[in-house]
Short mmCIF file of C-alpha atoms and ligand atoms in Angstrom, two decimals:
data_model
loop_
_atom_site.label_atom_id
_atom_site.label_comp_id
_atom_site.label_asym_id
_atom_site.label_seq_id
_atom_site.Cartn_x
_atom_site.Cartn_y
_atom_site.Cartn_z
CA MET F 74 -19.93 -0.27 7.30
CA THR F 75 -16.79 -0.19 5.09
CA GLU F 76 -17.96 0.45 1.21
CA SER F 77 -17.03 -2.59 -0.71
CA TYR F 78 -16.20 -2.90 -4.69
CA ASP F 79 -15.55 -5.48 -7.18
CA ILE F 80 -12.54 -3.65 -8.56
CA THR F 81 -10.57 -0.78 -7.21
CA ILE F 82 -8.49 1.15 -9.44
CA ILE F 83 -5.47 3.00 -8.27
CA GLY F 84 -4.79 5.59 -10.45
CA GLY F 85 -7.01 7.49 -12.66
CA GLY F 86 -4.03 8.36 -15.31
CA PRO F 87 -6.06 7.60 -19.32
CA VAL F 88 -5.34 3.85 -18.62
CA GLY F 89 -6.66 3.99 -15.35
CA MET F 90 -9.71 5.87 -16.59
CA PHE F 91 -10.39 3.21 -19.74
CA ALA F 92 -10.10 0.31 -17.68
CA ALA F 93 -12.87 2.11 -15.21
CA PHE F 94 -15.26 2.92 -18.48
CA TYR F 95 -14.64 -1.33 -19.18
CA ALA F 96 -15.35 -1.96 -15.79
CA GLY F 97 -18.35 0.02 -15.94
CA MET F 98 -19.48 -1.75 -19.37
CA HIS F 99 -19.36 -4.99 -17.53
CA ASN F 100 -21.51 -4.03 -14.48
CA ALA F 101 -18.71 -4.14 -11.90
CA LYS F 102 -19.13 -2.09 -8.88
CA THR F 103 -16.08 -0.05 -9.24
CA GLN F 104 -13.99 2.69 -8.02
CA VAL F 105 -11.20 4.82 -8.94
CA ILE F 106 -8.89 6.38 -6.81
CA GLU F 107 -6.49 9.01 -7.93
CA SER F 108 -4.16 11.08 -5.71
CA LEU F 109 -3.85 14.38 -8.04
CA ALA F 110 -6.94 16.86 -7.96
CA GLU F 111 -8.06 16.08 -11.40
CA LEU F 112 -8.04 12.60 -13.38
CA GLY F 113 -6.23 12.44 -16.95
CA GLY F 114 -2.73 11.63 -15.57
CA GLN F 115 0.19 12.86 -17.28
CA VAL F 116 -2.02 13.72 -20.18
CA ASN F 117 -3.54 16.15 -18.19
CA ALA F 118 -0.78 17.06 -15.64
CA LEU F 119 2.02 17.16 -18.28
CA TYR F 120 0.94 17.89 -21.58
CA PRO F 121 -2.73 19.28 -22.10
CA GLU F 122 -2.18 21.55 -24.93
CA LYS F 123 -0.19 18.87 -27.37
CA THR F 124 -1.68 17.28 -29.81
CA ILE F 125 -1.19 13.49 -29.58
CA LEU F 126 -0.86 11.54 -33.19
CA ASP F 127 -1.11 8.18 -32.04
CA VAL F 128 -4.39 7.31 -30.57
CA ALA F 129 -6.67 5.48 -32.94
CA GLY F 130 -9.23 6.97 -34.39
CA PHE F 131 -8.17 10.59 -33.81
CA PRO F 132 -5.90 12.08 -36.97
CA GLY F 133 -4.75 14.38 -33.88
CA VAL F 134 -6.19 15.39 -30.45
CA LYS F 135 -5.13 17.65 -27.34
CA GLY F 136 -4.29 16.09 -24.69
CA ARG F 137 -6.89 18.19 -22.78
CA ASP F 138 -9.81 16.82 -25.25
CA LEU F 139 -8.89 12.85 -25.01
CA ILE F 140 -9.11 13.00 -21.62
CA ALA F 141 -12.37 15.21 -21.54
CA GLY F 142 -13.76 12.54 -24.36
CA GLN F 143 -12.96 9.68 -21.90
CA ARG F 144 -14.54 11.17 -18.63
CA GLN F 145 -17.64 11.88 -20.49
CA GLN F 146 -17.20 8.35 -21.83
CA LEU F 147 -16.71 6.50 -17.99
CA GLU F 148 -19.52 8.98 -16.41
CA GLN F 149 -21.68 6.88 -18.61
CA PHE F 150 -22.02 4.41 -15.55
CA PRO F 151 -22.29 4.70 -11.71
CA LEU F 152 -18.44 4.57 -11.11
CA THR F 153 -17.23 6.28 -7.68
CA ILE F 154 -13.96 8.69 -8.51
CA LYS F 155 -12.18 9.78 -6.01
CA THR F 156 -9.85 12.32 -6.58
CA GLY F 157 -6.95 14.25 -4.32
CA GLU F 158 -6.52 10.70 -2.30
CA ALA F 159 -3.50 8.91 -2.88
CA VAL F 160 -3.66 5.08 -1.99
CA THR F 161 -1.22 4.46 1.10
CA ASN F 162 -1.75 0.63 1.34
CA VAL F 163 -3.44 -2.58 0.03
CA THR F 164 -3.83 -4.95 2.51
CA PRO F 165 -4.81 -8.62 1.80
CA ASN F 166 -7.84 -10.34 3.54
CA ASP F 167 -10.56 -13.14 2.90
CA ALA F 168 -12.55 -11.21 0.91
CA GLY F 169 -9.79 -9.58 -1.27
CA PHE F 170 -8.10 -6.30 -0.13
CA THR F 171 -8.44 -3.29 1.88
CA VAL F 172 -7.68 -0.03 0.27
CA THR F 173 -6.50 2.76 2.47
CA THR F 174 -5.97 6.43 1.81
CA PRO F 175 -5.47 9.12 4.51
CA LYS F 176 -9.10 9.52 4.03
CA GLY F 177 -9.78 6.03 5.27
CA SER F 178 -10.34 2.63 4.15
CA THR F 179 -12.48 0.23 1.48
CA GLN F 180 -12.95 -3.34 0.64
CA THR F 181 -12.50 -4.64 -2.93
CA ARG F 182 -12.40 -8.04 -4.32
CA ALA F 183 -9.83 -7.16 -6.86
CA VAL F 184 -7.09 -4.34 -7.89
CA ILE F 185 -5.95 -2.82 -10.90
CA VAL F 186 -2.81 -0.90 -10.31
CA ALA F 187 -2.81 2.04 -12.99
CA VAL F 188 -0.48 4.64 -11.22
CA GLY F 189 1.75 5.25 -14.33
CA ASN F 190 5.29 6.24 -13.13
CA GLY F 191 4.07 7.20 -9.61
CA ALA F 192 4.07 10.58 -7.97
CA PHE F 193 5.54 12.45 -10.76
CA ALA F 194 7.62 15.75 -10.22
CA PRO F 195 9.42 18.33 -12.76
CA ARG F 196 13.01 18.34 -12.70
CA HIS F 197 13.92 21.96 -11.66
CA LEU F 198 16.21 24.52 -12.31
CA ASN F 199 17.81 25.16 -9.19
CA VAL F 200 18.55 28.66 -9.15
CA GLU F 201 18.07 31.49 -7.22
CA ASN F 202 14.12 33.12 -7.65
CA GLU F 203 13.03 29.95 -9.32
CA THR F 204 10.12 29.60 -6.54
CA ALA F 205 9.39 33.47 -6.52
CA LEU F 206 8.73 32.85 -10.53
CA ALA F 207 7.31 29.72 -10.69
CA GLY F 208 3.60 30.03 -12.04
CA GLN F 209 4.35 33.62 -12.64
CA HIS F 210 7.07 33.73 -15.40
CA LEU F 211 8.37 30.41 -14.97
CA PHE F 212 6.61 27.23 -16.14
CA TYR F 213 7.49 23.37 -16.28
CA SER F 214 4.53 22.78 -19.08
CA VAL F 215 2.33 24.16 -21.12
CA ARG F 216 -1.28 24.23 -20.02
CA ASP F 217 -2.64 26.96 -21.58
CA LEU F 218 -1.35 27.87 -25.19
CA GLU F 219 -3.40 30.89 -25.34
CA SER F 220 -1.90 32.30 -22.41
CA PHE F 221 1.15 32.62 -24.06
CA ARG F 222 -0.24 34.32 -26.75
CA GLY F 223 2.08 37.54 -28.22
CA HIS F 224 5.01 37.05 -25.33
CA ARG F 225 8.36 36.13 -25.88
CA VAL F 226 8.93 32.59 -24.30
CA MET F 227 12.16 30.50 -23.97
CA VAL F 228 12.03 26.89 -23.79
CA ALA F 229 15.03 24.98 -22.27
CA GLY F 230 15.51 21.43 -22.82
CA GLY F 231 16.88 18.85 -25.11
CA GLY F 232 14.42 16.10 -25.26
CA ASP F 233 11.22 15.45 -27.65
CA ALA F 234 9.48 17.23 -25.06
CA ALA F 235 11.02 20.60 -24.79
CA ILE F 236 11.26 20.64 -29.18
CA ASP F 237 7.16 20.28 -28.69
CA GLN F 238 6.75 22.55 -26.99
CA ALA F 239 8.71 25.25 -28.25
CA LEU F 240 6.80 24.17 -31.83
CA MET F 241 3.80 24.15 -30.54
CA LEU F 242 4.11 27.81 -28.83
CA GLU F 243 5.75 29.08 -32.48
CA PRO F 244 2.65 30.06 -34.22
CA VAL F 245 0.95 31.92 -31.29
CA ALA F 246 4.30 33.32 -29.16
CA LYS F 247 5.65 36.31 -30.87
CA SER F 248 9.16 34.41 -30.53
CA VAL F 249 10.38 31.12 -29.51
CA THR F 250 13.81 30.76 -27.97
CA LEU F 251 14.84 26.82 -27.53
CA LEU F 252 17.86 26.63 -25.40
CA HIS F 253 19.98 23.42 -24.90
CA ARG F 254 23.18 22.36 -22.69
CA ARG F 255 24.30 20.13 -25.56
CA ALA F 256 25.21 21.19 -29.49
CA GLN F 257 22.93 17.94 -30.05
CA PHE F 258 19.09 17.36 -29.29
CA ARG F 259 18.43 14.16 -28.00
CA GLY F 260 14.83 14.38 -29.76
CA LEU F 261 13.34 12.03 -32.45
CA ALA F 262 15.18 12.62 -35.49
CA HIS F 263 11.64 13.80 -37.09
CA MET F 264 11.22 16.03 -34.41
CA VAL F 265 14.92 17.87 -35.01
CA ASP F 266 13.77 18.43 -39.01
CA LEU F 267 10.70 19.79 -37.89
CA LEU F 268 12.76 22.38 -35.73
CA GLN F 269 15.00 23.35 -38.15
CA ALA F 270 12.61 24.26 -40.82
CA SER F 271 10.50 26.43 -37.88
CA THR F 272 11.04 29.52 -37.28
CA VAL F 273 11.94 28.97 -33.34
CA ASN F 274 15.45 30.50 -32.67
CA VAL F 275 18.02 27.85 -31.24
CA GLN F 276 20.71 28.39 -28.90
CA THR F 277 23.37 25.79 -27.92
CA PRO F 278 25.29 24.89 -26.02
CA TYR F 279 24.10 27.33 -23.44
CA LEU F 280 22.92 26.87 -19.61
CA ILE F 281 20.82 29.04 -17.56
CA ARG F 282 22.95 30.42 -14.48
CA GLY F 283 20.37 32.68 -13.08
CA LEU F 284 17.08 34.39 -13.38
CA GLU F 285 15.65 38.20 -12.55
CA GLU F 286 12.34 39.87 -12.39
CA THR F 287 12.52 42.88 -14.42
CA ALA F 288 10.80 45.92 -13.26
CA ALA F 289 8.57 46.05 -16.22
CA GLY F 290 7.46 42.16 -15.47
CA GLU F 291 9.93 40.45 -17.91
CA VAL F 292 12.10 38.00 -16.73
CA ASP F 293 16.10 38.40 -17.35
CA VAL F 294 17.84 35.18 -17.93
CA THR F 295 21.38 34.84 -17.33
CA LEU F 296 23.11 32.25 -19.69
CA LYS F 297 26.61 30.87 -19.83
CA GLN F 298 27.95 29.24 -22.97
CA VAL F 299 28.92 25.73 -21.74
CA GLY F 300 32.96 25.64 -22.61
CA ALA F 301 33.31 28.97 -23.04
CA THR F 302 35.24 31.03 -20.86
CA ALA F 303 33.02 34.54 -21.71
CA ALA F 304 31.34 36.36 -19.17
CA THR F 305 27.62 35.52 -18.73
CA THR F 306 25.27 37.00 -21.12
CA HIS F 307 21.53 38.01 -20.70
CA GLN F 308 18.17 37.66 -22.91
CA VAL F 309 15.22 38.76 -21.61
CA VAL F 310 11.71 37.19 -22.33
CA ASP F 311 8.10 36.69 -21.02
CA ASP F 312 8.12 33.31 -19.90
CA LEU F 313 10.17 30.75 -19.42
CA ILE F 314 9.38 27.16 -19.81
CA VAL F 315 11.92 24.51 -18.27
CA SER F 316 11.45 21.39 -20.05
CA TYR F 317 13.62 19.44 -17.74
CA GLY F 318 11.89 15.92 -17.86
CA PHE F 319 10.32 14.97 -14.90
CA THR F 320 10.98 12.53 -11.73
CA ALA F 321 8.91 9.53 -10.88
CA ASP F 322 8.72 8.06 -7.75
CA HIS F 323 7.08 4.51 -7.41
CA SER F 324 8.53 4.27 -3.40
CA ALA F 325 4.97 4.62 -2.18
CA LEU F 326 4.13 1.08 -3.28
CA ALA F 327 6.85 0.02 -1.37
CA ALA F 328 4.91 0.33 1.57
CA TRP F 329 2.14 -1.34 0.78
CA ASP F 330 1.58 -4.37 2.67
CA ILE F 331 1.56 -6.42 -0.80
CA SER F 332 4.84 -7.09 -2.21
CA MET F 333 4.63 -7.28 -6.10
CA ALA F 334 7.42 -8.42 -8.12
CA GLU F 335 9.38 -6.09 -10.15
CA ASP F 336 11.48 -5.78 -13.28
CA HIS F 337 13.50 -2.99 -13.90
CA ARG F 338 11.51 -0.89 -11.03
CA LEU F 339 8.05 -1.37 -12.80
CA ILE F 340 5.29 -3.91 -12.23
CA ALA F 341 5.97 -7.12 -13.74
CA VAL F 342 2.72 -8.70 -15.18
CA ASP F 343 1.50 -12.05 -16.85
CA ARG F 344 -0.33 -11.77 -19.89
CA GLN F 345 -3.72 -11.41 -18.21
CA MET F 346 -2.11 -8.36 -16.80
CA MET F 347 -1.74 -9.75 -13.36
CA THR F 348 0.73 -9.14 -10.84
CA SER F 349 2.55 -12.01 -8.97
CA VAL F 350 0.05 -11.07 -6.25
CA PRO F 351 -3.22 -12.79 -7.19
CA GLY F 352 -5.95 -10.62 -7.25
CA VAL F 353 -3.98 -7.32 -8.16
CA TYR F 354 -3.45 -6.57 -11.66
CA ALA F 355 -0.90 -3.84 -12.82
CA ILE F 356 -1.45 -1.96 -16.45
CA GLY F 357 0.01 0.87 -18.44
CA ASP F 358 2.78 2.75 -17.78
CA GLY F 359 3.60 0.98 -14.07
CA ALA F 360 3.20 -2.01 -15.71
CA THR F 361 5.97 -4.20 -17.61
CA TYR F 362 6.46 -7.47 -20.05
CA PRO F 363 8.65 -7.97 -22.65
CA GLY F 364 7.92 -6.01 -25.89
CA LYS F 365 6.19 -3.30 -23.84
CA SER F 366 6.06 0.25 -24.61
CA PRO F 367 4.88 3.16 -22.29
CA LEU F 368 2.09 4.62 -24.63
CA ILE F 369 -1.57 5.62 -24.19
CA ALA F 370 -2.64 2.92 -26.98
CA ILE F 371 -0.76 0.01 -25.45
CA GLY F 372 -2.31 0.80 -21.85
CA TYR F 373 -5.71 1.48 -23.46
CA GLY F 374 -5.42 -2.39 -24.98
CA GLU F 375 -4.17 -3.19 -21.44
CA ALA F 376 -7.24 -2.22 -19.74
CA PRO F 377 -9.69 -4.79 -21.32
CA VAL F 378 -7.70 -7.54 -20.50
CA ALA F 379 -7.82 -6.69 -16.97
CA VAL F 380 -11.01 -6.07 -16.73
CA GLN F 381 -11.80 -9.36 -18.65
CA ALA F 382 -9.80 -11.58 -16.32
CA ILE F 383 -11.07 -10.20 -13.25
CA MET F 384 -14.65 -10.81 -14.40
CA SER F 385 -14.11 -14.45 -15.23
CA THR F 386 -11.95 -15.12 -12.33
CA TYR F 387 -14.37 -13.49 -9.72
CA PHE F 388 -17.53 -12.90 -11.21
CA PRO F 389 -17.91 -15.55 -13.76
CA GLU F 390 -21.92 -15.40 -13.43
CA ARG F 391 -21.95 -11.84 -14.21
CA ARG F 392 -19.32 -12.30 -17.41
CA GLY F 393 -20.89 -10.78 -20.35
CA PRO F 394 -20.57 -10.05 -23.89
CA VAL F 395 -17.39 -9.14 -25.27
CA HIS F 396 -18.81 -6.31 -27.79
CA SER F 397 -19.63 -2.85 -26.22
CA THR F 398 -22.90 -2.73 -29.07
CA SER F 399 -24.33 -5.88 -27.02
CA ILE F 400 -23.74 -4.59 -23.46
CA THR F 401 -24.87 -0.77 -24.08
CA LEU F 402 -27.15 -0.66 -26.73
CA LYS F 403 -30.90 -1.53 -25.33
CA PRO F 404 -32.93 -3.45 -27.54
C1 FAD I 658 5.81 15.04 -22.59
C2 FAD I 658 5.23 13.84 -22.73
C3 FAD I 658 4.54 13.46 -24.06
C4 FAD I 658 3.90 12.15 -23.93
N1 FAD I 658 3.41 12.00 -25.53
C5 FAD I 658 2.58 10.99 -25.64
C6 FAD I 658 2.28 10.47 -27.16
O1 FAD I 658 2.22 11.18 -27.80
N2 FAD I 658 1.34 9.17 -27.07
C7 FAD I 658 1.21 8.24 -26.47
O2 FAD I 658 0.91 7.47 -26.52
N3 FAD I 658 1.77 8.64 -24.90
C8 FAD I 658 2.70 9.74 -24.86
N4 FAD I 658 3.27 9.91 -23.50
C9 FAD I 658 3.12 9.00 -22.62
C10 FAD I 658 2.02 8.51 -21.98
O3 FAD I 658 1.60 10.20 -21.06
C11 FAD I 658 1.85 7.47 -20.85
O4 FAD I 658 1.98 6.50 -21.63
C12 FAD I 658 0.56 7.96 -20.02
O5 FAD I 658 -0.26 8.62 -19.61
C13 FAD I 658 -0.11 6.39 -19.69
O6 FAD I 658 -1.04 6.55 -18.78
P1 FAD I 658 -1.36 5.78 -17.35
O7 FAD I 658 -2.76 5.74 -17.13
O8 FAD I 658 -0.77 4.35 -17.16
O9 FAD I 658 -0.29 6.34 -16.43
P2 FAD I 658 -0.15 8.34 -15.90
O10 FAD I 658 -0.71 8.96 -16.83
O11 FAD I 658 0.98 8.57 -15.15
O12 FAD I 658 -1.46 8.35 -14.69
C14 FAD I 658 -1.14 7.49 -13.49
C15 FAD I 658 -1.77 8.44 -12.33
O13 FAD I 658 -1.96 7.58 -11.29
C16 FAD I 658 -1.78 8.38 -10.33
N5 FAD I 658 -1.26 7.87 -8.55
C17 FAD I 658 0.10 7.46 -8.81
N6 FAD I 658 0.25 6.74 -7.64
C18 FAD I 658 -1.16 6.65 -7.27
C19 FAD I 658 -1.41 6.30 -5.57
N7 FAD I 658 -0.66 5.99 -4.63
N8 FAD I 658 -2.48 6.57 -5.71
C20 FAD I 658 -3.80 7.22 -6.08
N9 FAD I 658 -3.39 7.82 -7.66
C21 FAD I 658 -1.83 7.76 -7.79
C22 FAD I 658 -1.06 9.58 -10.91
O14 FAD I 658 -0.85 10.84 -10.17
C23 FAD I 658 -1.24 9.67 -12.35
O15 FAD I 658 -2.55 10.46 -12.17
C24 FAD I 658 3.93 11.32 -23.25
C25 FAD I 658 4.37 11.18 -22.02
C26 FAD I 658 4.82 12.59 -21.57
C27 FAD I 658 5.55 12.84 -20.36
#
């Protein structure tokens, strides 16, 4: 028999996770389907060690800790969590939708699409040896700050994420070099000020032309000064972190049987977070409307809106009180 759910949440990033908790609080039979091996979306995959400053209630919280807290929060309810499973199709039927993954199909009354930017992958350096050094000396994010303790680290990139990583490594690493191909950084003025006040060794404008592992197990980075005729130079470090941003791929959604209206390649939603397909809602970074910002706090606000809209539309008899204490606290 096909498993059947009230709500299926596609995408287990911070926003999908919060929607799952909220659906659980409203007693909805809910499944979360996440394509990565772990829940947590961009926060867990790209910046688990970063201290996030703009989540209400936390003066500062590490990405990893925020996701661990969310995981604990949603485990209060008997939700079905499926990881390592990408949704490949959503097909309308008389009772709602069939949701398909490579592992099979399930039935659901309503869908919440919380796919963020879709499948994301880091932008690569495109130099020889890149694949061989990846995971050994070459990284695309800081997953475990302690693993860089006492190391000479080079961060390549010019955006907020690159500056953020350089500053995060500063108190832990033996030395940090931040390399950028332009003289000016793209990061926020505040971040650039922090960088200038730090001990991070800033080198601009330089490009990485090659990587070689030395006999001592270090990385010899070949550098070329942009616009200069001088030959290349070399810098030996223990680790290189490439922070050239990420490519996002929403194209998988185009293959689904439902066709959701888009705005600038994001899913357009109304004030109840409903897409152009009745019964399908979208929240988080993947959804857009006038005034939208791709932030965790914004997505957290969208999740209850979508869940409440679903409950009042499809399960009005089960629609409960709005405040959590009225729902979860036993008399
Ligand atoms: C370097 C960096 C720093 C940031 N710093 C901050 C910050 O300080 N404060 C802040 O508020 N925001 C910050 N952000 C933005 C924040 O991470 C996003 O707003 C947030 O992750 C959005 O959450 P989400 O759940 O909508 O999407 P995501 O986190 O992108 O999660 C979406 C999930 O859906 C999954 N998925 C995609 N397609 C499918 C499919 N077909 N089937 C199943 N699963 C699928 C993906 O694998 C992913 O896990 C930062 C982002 C980056 C990259």
